[in-house]
Amino acid sequence: MKKIQEHNPSTDELLNLEYKFQPLLTEKLDNVKTDFNQELINEIVLWKTNRYAELNNETLNLINKIDRKSKFIDSALTGEILMYLLETKGIRLPMASTILRFRNPKIYQIIDQRVYRLIYGTELKLKTNLNNNIIQYLDYLSDLRNVCDLYQIPFSESDRILYEYDKIMNLEKIKY
């Protein structure tokens, strides 16, 4: 590996480089004039870990169409929302399911390695096609509901209950 002196770039060459990392969030953070609070720290951490996912207004509007009181899933709306979410840089199915779960835990739960392994006895392998991801998640929710019925646990808490149970039953570390 060479040091910068071995490359010997010109000052103009260095000054004409364009910084492209998380451009929208970088600009926002560069222009902060307020006191720091936890929300700002969270954004800085997300910026640093390259985990910041900025949703467009259309996607946010679709998410807000989910009735927080509904006990039944609207598959068409869910599919549309998932399509928008999964097309967003930085969002894959586990993050998309997390967003939906916090919108309405009575109809959505988080898909993750631990709970998936308990339900199917195999590691979670995400589909590469967006439509297949959506089908995978809807099937997962149906199968999770069946497990909840079988063991008489509340669906709205099932991702947390089964996550903790897997930690006890499968002591090895999960790599995400």
PDB file of N, CA and C in Angstrom, residues 1-9:
ATOM      1  N   MET A   1       0.851  -1.172   0.000  1.00  0.00           N
ATOM      2  CA  MET A   1       0.000   0.000   0.000  1.00  0.00           C
ATOM      3  C   MET A   1       0.901   1.240   0.000  1.00  0.00           C
ATOM      4  N   LYS A   2       0.565   2.168  -0.848  1.00  0.00           N
ATOM      5  CA  LYS A   2       1.388   3.375  -0.968  1.00  0.00           C
ATOM      6  C   LYS A   2       0.856   4.508  -0.109  1.00  0.00           C
ATOM      7  N   LYS A   3       1.764   5.319   0.383  1.00  0.00           N
ATOM      8  CA  LYS A   3       1.391   6.537   1.093  1.00  0.00           C
ATOM      9  C   LYS A   3       1.038   7.602   0.064  1.00  0.00           C
ATOM     10  N   ILE A   4       0.354   8.618   0.510  1.00  0.00           N
ATOM     11  CA  ILE A   4      -0.066   9.689  -0.382  1.00  0.00           C
ATOM     12  C   ILE A   4       1.133  10.338  -1.076  1.00  0.00           C
ATOM     13  N   GLN A   5       2.250  10.441  -0.381  1.00  0.00           N
ATOM     14  CA  GLN A   5       3.440  11.057  -0.962  1.00  0.00           C
ATOM     15  C   GLN A   5       3.967  10.256  -2.162  1.00  0.00           C
ATOM     16  N   GLU A   6       3.741   8.955  -2.145  1.00  0.00           N
ATOM     17  CA  GLU A   6       4.187   8.120  -3.265  1.00  0.00           C
ATOM     18  C   GLU A   6       3.286   8.302  -4.487  1.00  0.00           C
ATOM     19  N   HIS A   7       2.043   8.625  -4.254  1.00  0.00           N
ATOM     20  CA  HIS A   7       1.128   8.916  -5.368  1.00  0.00           C
ATOM     21  C   HIS A   7       1.382  10.319  -5.906  1.00  0.00           C
ATOM     22  N   ASN A   8       1.733  11.206  -5.008  1.00  0.00           N
ATOM     23  CA  ASN A   8       2.057  12.593  -5.331  1.00  0.00           C
ATOM     24  C   ASN A   8       0.977  13.309  -6.160  1.00  0.00           C
ATOM     25  N   PRO A   9      -0.247  13.354  -5.630  1.00  0.00           N
ATOM     26  CA  PRO A   9      -1.296  14.056  -6.376  1.00  0.00           C
ATOM     27  C   PRO A   9      -1.092  15.559  -6.314  1.00  0.00           C
TER      28      PRO A   9
END
